[in-house]
Coordinates of C-alpha atoms and ligand atoms in Angstrom, one line a residue:
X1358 CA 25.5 15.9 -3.3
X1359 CA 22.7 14.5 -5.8
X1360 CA 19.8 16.3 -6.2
X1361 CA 17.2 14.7 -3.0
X1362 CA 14.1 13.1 -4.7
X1363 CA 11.2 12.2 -2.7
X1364 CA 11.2 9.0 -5.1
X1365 CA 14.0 8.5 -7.5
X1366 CA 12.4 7.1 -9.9
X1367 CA 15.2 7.8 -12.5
X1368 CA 18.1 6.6 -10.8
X1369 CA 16.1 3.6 -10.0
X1370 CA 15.7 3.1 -13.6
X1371 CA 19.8 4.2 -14.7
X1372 CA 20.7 0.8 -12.5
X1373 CA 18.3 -1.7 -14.9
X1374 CA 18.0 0.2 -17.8
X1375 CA 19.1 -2.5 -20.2
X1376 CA 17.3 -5.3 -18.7
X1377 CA 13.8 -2.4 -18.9
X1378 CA 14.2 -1.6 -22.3
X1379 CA 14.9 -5.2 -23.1
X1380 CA 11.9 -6.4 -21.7
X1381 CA 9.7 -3.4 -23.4
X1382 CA 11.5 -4.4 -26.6
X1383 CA 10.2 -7.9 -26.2
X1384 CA 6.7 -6.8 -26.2
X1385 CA 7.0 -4.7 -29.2
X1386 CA 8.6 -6.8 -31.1
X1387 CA 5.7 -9.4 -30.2
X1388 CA 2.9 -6.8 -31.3
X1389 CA 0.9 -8.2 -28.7
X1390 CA -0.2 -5.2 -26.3
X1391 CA -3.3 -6.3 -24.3
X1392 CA -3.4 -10.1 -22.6
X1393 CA 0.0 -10.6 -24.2
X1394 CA 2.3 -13.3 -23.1
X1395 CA 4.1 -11.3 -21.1
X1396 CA 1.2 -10.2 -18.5
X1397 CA 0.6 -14.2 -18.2
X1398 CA 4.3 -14.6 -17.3
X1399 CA 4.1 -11.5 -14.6
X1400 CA 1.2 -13.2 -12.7
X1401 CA 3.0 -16.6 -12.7
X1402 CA 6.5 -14.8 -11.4
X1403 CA 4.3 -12.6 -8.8
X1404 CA 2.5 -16.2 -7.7
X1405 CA 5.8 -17.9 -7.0
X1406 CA 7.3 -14.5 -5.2
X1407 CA 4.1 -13.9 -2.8
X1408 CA 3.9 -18.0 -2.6
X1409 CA -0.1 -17.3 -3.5
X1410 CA -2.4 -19.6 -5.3
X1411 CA -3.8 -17.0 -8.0
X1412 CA -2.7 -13.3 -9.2
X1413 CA -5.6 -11.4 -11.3
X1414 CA -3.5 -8.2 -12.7
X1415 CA -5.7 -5.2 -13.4
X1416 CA -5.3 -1.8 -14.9
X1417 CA -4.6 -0.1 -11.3
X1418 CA -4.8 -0.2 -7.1
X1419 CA -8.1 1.3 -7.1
X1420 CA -9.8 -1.2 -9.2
X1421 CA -8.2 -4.0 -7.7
X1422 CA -9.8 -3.0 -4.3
X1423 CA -12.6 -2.5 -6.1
X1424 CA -12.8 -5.9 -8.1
X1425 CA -11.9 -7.9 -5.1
X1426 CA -15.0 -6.7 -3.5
X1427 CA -17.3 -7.1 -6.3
X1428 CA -16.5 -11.0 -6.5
X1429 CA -17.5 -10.9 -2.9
X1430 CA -21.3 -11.6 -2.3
X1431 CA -22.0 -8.1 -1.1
X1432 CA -24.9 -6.5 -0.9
X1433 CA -25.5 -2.6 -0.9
X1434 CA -26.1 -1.6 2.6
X1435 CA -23.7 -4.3 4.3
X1436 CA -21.0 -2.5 6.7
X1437 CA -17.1 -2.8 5.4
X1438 CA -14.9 -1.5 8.5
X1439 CA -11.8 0.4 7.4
X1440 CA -8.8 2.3 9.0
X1441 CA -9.5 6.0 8.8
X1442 CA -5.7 6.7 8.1
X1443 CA -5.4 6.0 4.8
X1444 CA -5.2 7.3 0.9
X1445 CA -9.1 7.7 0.0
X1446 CA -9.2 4.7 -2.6
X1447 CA -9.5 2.8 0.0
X1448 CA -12.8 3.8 1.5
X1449 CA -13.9 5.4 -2.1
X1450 CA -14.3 2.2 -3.5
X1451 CA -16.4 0.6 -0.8
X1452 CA -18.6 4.0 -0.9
X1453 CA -18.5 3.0 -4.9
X1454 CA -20.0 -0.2 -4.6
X1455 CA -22.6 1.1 -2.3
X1456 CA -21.7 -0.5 0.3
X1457 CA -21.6 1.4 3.6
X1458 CA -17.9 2.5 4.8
X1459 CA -17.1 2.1 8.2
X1460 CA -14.1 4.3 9.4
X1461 CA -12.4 3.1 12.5
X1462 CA -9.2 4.9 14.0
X1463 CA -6.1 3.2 14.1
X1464 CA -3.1 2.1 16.3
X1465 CA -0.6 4.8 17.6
X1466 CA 2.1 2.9 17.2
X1467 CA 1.8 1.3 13.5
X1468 CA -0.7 3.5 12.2
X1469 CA -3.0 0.5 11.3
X1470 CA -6.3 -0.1 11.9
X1471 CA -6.5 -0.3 15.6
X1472 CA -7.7 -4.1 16.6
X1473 CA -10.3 -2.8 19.7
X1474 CA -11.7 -0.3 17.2
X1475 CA -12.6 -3.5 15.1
X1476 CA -14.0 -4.8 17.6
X1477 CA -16.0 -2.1 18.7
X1478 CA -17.4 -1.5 15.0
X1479 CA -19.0 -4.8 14.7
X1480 CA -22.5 -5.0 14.0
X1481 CA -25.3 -7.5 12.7
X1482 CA -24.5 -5.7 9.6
X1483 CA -20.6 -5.7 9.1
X1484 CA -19.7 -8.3 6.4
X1485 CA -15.4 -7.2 5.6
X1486 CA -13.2 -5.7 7.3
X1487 CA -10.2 -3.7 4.6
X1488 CA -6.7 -3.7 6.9
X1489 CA -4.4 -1.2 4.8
X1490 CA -0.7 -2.2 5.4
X1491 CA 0.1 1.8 6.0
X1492 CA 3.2 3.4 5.0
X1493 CA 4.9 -0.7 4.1
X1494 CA 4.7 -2.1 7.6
X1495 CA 2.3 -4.9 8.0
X1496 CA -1.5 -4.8 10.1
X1497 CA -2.1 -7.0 12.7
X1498 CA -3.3 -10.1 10.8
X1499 CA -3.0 -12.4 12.9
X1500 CA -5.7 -10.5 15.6
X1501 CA -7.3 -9.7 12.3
X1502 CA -8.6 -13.0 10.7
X1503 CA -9.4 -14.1 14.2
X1504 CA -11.8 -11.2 14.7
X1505 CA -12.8 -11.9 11.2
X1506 CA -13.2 -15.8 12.0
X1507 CA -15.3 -15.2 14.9
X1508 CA -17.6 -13.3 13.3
X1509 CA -18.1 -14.7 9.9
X1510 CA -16.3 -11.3 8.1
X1511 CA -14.4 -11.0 4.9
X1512 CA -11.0 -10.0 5.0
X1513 CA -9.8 -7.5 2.3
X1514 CA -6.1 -6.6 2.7
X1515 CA -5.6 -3.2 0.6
X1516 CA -1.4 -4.2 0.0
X1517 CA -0.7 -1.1 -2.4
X1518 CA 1.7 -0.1 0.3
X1519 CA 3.3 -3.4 1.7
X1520 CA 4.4 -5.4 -1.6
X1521 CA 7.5 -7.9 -0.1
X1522 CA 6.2 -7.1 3.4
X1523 CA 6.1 -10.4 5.8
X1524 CA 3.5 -10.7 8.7
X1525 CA 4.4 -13.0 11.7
X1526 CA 2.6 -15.5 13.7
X1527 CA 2.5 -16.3 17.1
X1528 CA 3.7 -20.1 16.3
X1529 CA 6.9 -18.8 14.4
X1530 CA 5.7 -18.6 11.2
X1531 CA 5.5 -15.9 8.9
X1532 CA 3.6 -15.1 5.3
X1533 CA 3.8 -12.3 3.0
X1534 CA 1.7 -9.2 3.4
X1535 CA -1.6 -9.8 1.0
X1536 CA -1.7 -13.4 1.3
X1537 CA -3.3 -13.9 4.4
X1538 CA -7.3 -12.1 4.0
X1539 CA -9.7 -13.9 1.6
X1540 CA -8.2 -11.5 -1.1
X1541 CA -6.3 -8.8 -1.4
X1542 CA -5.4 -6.0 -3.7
X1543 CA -2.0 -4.1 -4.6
X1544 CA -1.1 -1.2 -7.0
X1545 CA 2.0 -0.7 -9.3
X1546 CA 1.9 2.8 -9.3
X1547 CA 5.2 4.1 -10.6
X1548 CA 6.0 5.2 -6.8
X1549 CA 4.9 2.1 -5.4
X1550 CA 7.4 0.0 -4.0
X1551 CA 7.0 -2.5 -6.7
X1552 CA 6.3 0.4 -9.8
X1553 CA 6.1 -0.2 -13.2
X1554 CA 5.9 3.2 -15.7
X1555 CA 2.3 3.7 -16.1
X1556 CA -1.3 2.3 -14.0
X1557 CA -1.1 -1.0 -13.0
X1558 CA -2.5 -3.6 -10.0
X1559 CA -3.3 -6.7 -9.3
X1560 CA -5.3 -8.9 -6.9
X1561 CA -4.2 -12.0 -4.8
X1562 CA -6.3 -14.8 -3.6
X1563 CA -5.7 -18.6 -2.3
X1564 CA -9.4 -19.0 -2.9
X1565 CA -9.9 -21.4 -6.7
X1566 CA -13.5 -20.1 -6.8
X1567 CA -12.9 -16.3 -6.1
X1568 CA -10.3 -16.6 -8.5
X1569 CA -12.4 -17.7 -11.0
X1570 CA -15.3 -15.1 -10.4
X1571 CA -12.5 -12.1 -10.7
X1572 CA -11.2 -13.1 -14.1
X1573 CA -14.5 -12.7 -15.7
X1574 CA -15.2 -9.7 -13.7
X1575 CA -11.8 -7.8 -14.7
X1576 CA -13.3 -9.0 -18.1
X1577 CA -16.4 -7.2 -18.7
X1578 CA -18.0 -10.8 -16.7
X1579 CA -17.4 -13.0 -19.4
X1580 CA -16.2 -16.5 -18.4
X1581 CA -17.1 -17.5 -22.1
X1582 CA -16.4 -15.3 -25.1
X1583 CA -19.7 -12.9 -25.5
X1584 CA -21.5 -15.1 -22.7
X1585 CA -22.1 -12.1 -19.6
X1586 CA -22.8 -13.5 -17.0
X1587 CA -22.3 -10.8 -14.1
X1588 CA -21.7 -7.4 -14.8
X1589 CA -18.1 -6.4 -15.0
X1590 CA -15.5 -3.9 -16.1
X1591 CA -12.8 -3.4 -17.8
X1592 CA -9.5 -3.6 -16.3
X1593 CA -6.2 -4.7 -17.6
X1594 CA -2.8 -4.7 -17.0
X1595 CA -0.9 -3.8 -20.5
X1596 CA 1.9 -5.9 -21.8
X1597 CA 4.5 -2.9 -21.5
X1598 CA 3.7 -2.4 -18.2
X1599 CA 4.6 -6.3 -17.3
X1600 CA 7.2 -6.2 -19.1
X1601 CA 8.4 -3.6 -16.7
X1602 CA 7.4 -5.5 -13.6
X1603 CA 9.2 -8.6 -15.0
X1604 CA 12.2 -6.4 -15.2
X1605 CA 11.5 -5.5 -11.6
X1606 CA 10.4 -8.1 -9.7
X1607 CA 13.6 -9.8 -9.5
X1608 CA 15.1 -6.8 -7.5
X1609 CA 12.4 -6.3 -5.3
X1610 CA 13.5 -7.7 -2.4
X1611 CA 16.9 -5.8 -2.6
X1612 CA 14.6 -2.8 -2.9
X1613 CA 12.9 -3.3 0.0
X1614 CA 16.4 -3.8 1.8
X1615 CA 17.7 -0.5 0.6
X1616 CA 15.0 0.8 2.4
X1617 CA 15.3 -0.9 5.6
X1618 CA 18.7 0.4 5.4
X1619 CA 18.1 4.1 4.7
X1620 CA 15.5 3.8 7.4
X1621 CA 17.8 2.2 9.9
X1622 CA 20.2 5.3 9.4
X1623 CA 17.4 8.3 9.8
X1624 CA 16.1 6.1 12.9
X1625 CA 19.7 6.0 14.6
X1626 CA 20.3 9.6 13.1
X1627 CA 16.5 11.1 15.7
X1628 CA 17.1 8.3 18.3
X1629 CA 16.1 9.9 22.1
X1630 CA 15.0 12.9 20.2
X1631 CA 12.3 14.5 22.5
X1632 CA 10.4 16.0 19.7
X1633 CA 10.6 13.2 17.4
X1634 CA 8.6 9.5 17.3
X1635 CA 10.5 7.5 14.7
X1636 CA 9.3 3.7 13.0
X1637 CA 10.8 1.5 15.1
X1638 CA 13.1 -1.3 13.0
X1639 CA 13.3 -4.6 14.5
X1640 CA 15.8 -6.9 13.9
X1641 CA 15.5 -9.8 11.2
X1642 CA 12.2 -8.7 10.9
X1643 CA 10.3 -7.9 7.6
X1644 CA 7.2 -6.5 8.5
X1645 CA 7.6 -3.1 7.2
X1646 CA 9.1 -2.1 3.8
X1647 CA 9.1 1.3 4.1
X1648 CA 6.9 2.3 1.4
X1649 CA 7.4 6.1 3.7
X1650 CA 9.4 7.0 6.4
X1651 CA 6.9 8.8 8.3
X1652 CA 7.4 10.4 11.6
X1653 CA 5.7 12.1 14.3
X1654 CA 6.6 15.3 15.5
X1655 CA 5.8 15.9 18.9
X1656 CA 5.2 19.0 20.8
X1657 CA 7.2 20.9 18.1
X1658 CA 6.3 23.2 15.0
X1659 CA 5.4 19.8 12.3
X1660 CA 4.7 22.8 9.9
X1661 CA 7.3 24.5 10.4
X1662 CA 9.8 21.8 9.7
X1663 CA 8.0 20.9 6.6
X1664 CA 8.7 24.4 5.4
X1665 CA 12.7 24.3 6.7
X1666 CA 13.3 20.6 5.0
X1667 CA 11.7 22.8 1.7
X1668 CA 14.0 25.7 1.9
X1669 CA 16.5 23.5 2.0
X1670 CA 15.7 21.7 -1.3
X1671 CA 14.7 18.4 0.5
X1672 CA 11.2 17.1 -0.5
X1673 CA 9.0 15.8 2.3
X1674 CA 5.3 15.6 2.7
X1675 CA 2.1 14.8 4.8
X1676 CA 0.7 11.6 4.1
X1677 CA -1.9 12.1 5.3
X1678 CA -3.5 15.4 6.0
X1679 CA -6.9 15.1 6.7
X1680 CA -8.9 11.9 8.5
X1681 CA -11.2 10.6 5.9
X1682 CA -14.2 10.4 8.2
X1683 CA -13.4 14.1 8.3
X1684 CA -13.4 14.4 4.3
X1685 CA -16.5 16.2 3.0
X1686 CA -17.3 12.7 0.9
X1687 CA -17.2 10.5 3.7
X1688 CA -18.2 12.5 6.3
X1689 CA -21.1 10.4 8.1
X1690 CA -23.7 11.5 11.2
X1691 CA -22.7 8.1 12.8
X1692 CA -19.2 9.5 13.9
X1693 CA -18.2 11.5 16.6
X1694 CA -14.0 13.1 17.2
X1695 CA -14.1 11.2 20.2
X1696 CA -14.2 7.7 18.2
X1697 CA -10.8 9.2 16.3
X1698 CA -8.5 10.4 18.8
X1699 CA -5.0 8.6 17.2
X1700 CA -6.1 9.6 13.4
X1701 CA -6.4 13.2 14.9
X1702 CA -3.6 13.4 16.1
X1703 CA -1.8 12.0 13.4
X1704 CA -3.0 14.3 10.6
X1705 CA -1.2 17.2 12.7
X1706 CA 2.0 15.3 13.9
X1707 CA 3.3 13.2 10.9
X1708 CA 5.5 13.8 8.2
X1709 CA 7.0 11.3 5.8
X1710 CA 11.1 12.1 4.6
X1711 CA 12.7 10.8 1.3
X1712 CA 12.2 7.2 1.0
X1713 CA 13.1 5.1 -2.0
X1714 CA 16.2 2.7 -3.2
X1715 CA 18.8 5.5 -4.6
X1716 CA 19.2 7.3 -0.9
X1717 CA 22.5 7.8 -0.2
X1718 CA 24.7 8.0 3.3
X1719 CA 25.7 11.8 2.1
X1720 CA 22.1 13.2 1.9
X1721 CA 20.1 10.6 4.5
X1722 CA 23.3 12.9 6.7
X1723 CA 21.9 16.1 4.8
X1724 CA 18.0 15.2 5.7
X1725 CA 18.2 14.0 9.5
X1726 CA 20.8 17.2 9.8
X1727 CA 18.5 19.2 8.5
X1728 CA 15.6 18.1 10.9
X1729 CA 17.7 18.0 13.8
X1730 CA 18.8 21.6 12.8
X1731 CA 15.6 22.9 13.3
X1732 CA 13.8 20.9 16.1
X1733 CA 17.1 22.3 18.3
X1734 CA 16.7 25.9 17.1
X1735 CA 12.7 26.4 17.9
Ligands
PLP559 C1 -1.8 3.8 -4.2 C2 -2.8 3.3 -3.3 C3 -4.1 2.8 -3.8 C4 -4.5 3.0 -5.2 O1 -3.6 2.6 -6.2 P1 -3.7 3.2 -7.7 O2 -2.9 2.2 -8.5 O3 -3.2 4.6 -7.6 O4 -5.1 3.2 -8.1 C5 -5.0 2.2 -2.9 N1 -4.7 2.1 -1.6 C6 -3.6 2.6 -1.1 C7 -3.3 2.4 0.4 C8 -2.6 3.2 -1.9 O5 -1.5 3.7 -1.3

């Protein structure tokens, strides 16, 4: 059996090698590194893909967040609700900006930002609300940018985790994860489901003037050469690194169907499992991409197994470990454990298996064995 990575990164790469390094040749052979024409031609391939009006690529996930707020009129002291499962950048950035975070807990079931939590966050004072697409499966937009509507709110999707992802409508129809809020943000983290080989993000809009207002900000605010007219920063996506994502794009969709299908298998493999909450997989249905495979161990040793699937040379990890309201950065008077009772219990229960595109049927057998092994044992 092949070695189990948690992301396989390299035999990823073994399967588009030549199309990779003729892509990264293009760009040296062009000399131009920074703004070159390859980065314009990665925003007009990831327009078309996400069907979105505008793509600003930026040097990471964090700054996009960050950006996408900035050419937002807010003001320090305005409330931005989050989910309080998620990877800090979320939340950091808003804290960043001044702003004031608003942690809210999030669904049992898809681990998003819970929609009456929303609801019961709202005050004079809240201006966006940041849905994180957890783990690859889309949040509730739909319930969302209704909320959102009603009471005047931005709607920052953080889509670092949901790249390909589709949410659906109640009238049938269906867009892709990120287009849907006023803007959005994603990350191409090598590990991402849509990596290249170093930093790299992007922000999405539909909106012609936001647009506008983030490609001066990503630019140090200039809309004219040495003309700065808001402050800015310095974020850019490097001509290697979309020439990578060039490479990549084209096979993301298969990607995400790999997934799907390695998640299908461990989900048969634990179905009826009394210790064991799995994602549930819908049919014809792309709302989740499987950025992790992340279950819930229930009225078992989660710990434990953690240590077994180790011993047994199979990487696995807690995403995430700690609430952020309970993070010594974030931490905040305002909350009390009783407003967090799903987050709580999901820092203790989940744990996310091997997930990526080079999982075969031999070790996805190996891994839900090895789980099964010892949830029957203890
Ligand atoms: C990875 C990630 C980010 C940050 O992306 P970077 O490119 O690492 O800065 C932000 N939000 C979420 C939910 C992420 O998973």
């Amino acid at each position: 059996m092949k070695k189990i990575q948690m992301v396989d990164l390299k035999g990823q790469y073994e399967r588009i090698k030549e199309t990779v390094n003729a892509s990264i040749q293009e760009v040296l052979d062009s000399n131009t590194y920074i703004n070159g024409p390859l980065v314009h031609e990665f925003q007009k391939n990831l327009e078309q893909y996400l069907d979105v009006k505008h793509v600003i690529p930026c040097a990471n996930g964090t700054d996009a967040l960050q950006i996408a707020m900035m050419g937002l009129d807010l003001k320090p002291g305005d409330e931005v609700i989050t989910a309080d499962f998620t990877f800090a950048a979320t939340v950091e950035v808003i804290a960043l900006l001044r702003l004031t975070p608003v942690l809210v807990d999030v669904d049992i079931v898809n681990m998003n930002i819970s929609i009456e939590a929303i609801k019961k966050a709202i005050t004079p004072r809240t201006k966006a609300i940041v849905p994180v697409h957890l783990f690859g499966r889309a949040a509730n937009m739909e319930a969302i940018m209704a909320i959102a509507k009603e009471h005047n709110l931005y709607v920052i999707e953080d889509n670092a985790q949901a790249i390909g992802a589709y949410c659906k409508f109640s009238d049938g129809t269906r867009k892709k994860a990120g287009t849907i809020g006023h803007v959005a943000s994603t990350s191409f983290f090598p590990s991402k489901n849509l990596g290249c080989y170093g930093d790299g993000g992007a922000i999405f809009t539909n909106d012609d003037a936001l647009a506008h207002r983030l490609r001066g900000i990503v630019n140090h605010g200039m809309y004219e050469r040495y003309h700065h007219d808001v402050v800015g920063v310095n974020s850019r996506l490097d001509s290697i690194q979309a020439g990578v994502l060039n490479a990549k794009l084209p096979f993301l969709d298969d990607y995400g169907r790999a997934r799907q299908n390695a998640a299908r298998k461990y989900t048969a493999a634990f179905a009826g499992h009394k210790n064991i909450i799995a994602p549930t997989i819908c049919d014809n249905c792309d709302c989740h991409v499987f950025h992790q495979y992340t279950l819930r161990i229930v009225d078992a040793n989660r710990d434990g197994l953690m240590q077994h699937l180790l011993d047994k040379g199979i990487p696995c990890a807690i995403y995430y470990p700690i609430a952020l309201h309970a993070q010594k950065a974030y931490a905040d008077a305002r909350y009390n454990e009783s407003d967090f009772p799903v987050t709580n219990r999901l820092v203790k229960e989940v744990i996310s298996l091997p997930m990526h595109t080079e999982l075969d049927d031999e070790q996805i057998a190996f891994i839900t064995g090895s789980v099964l092994e010892f949830l029957n044992r203890s």
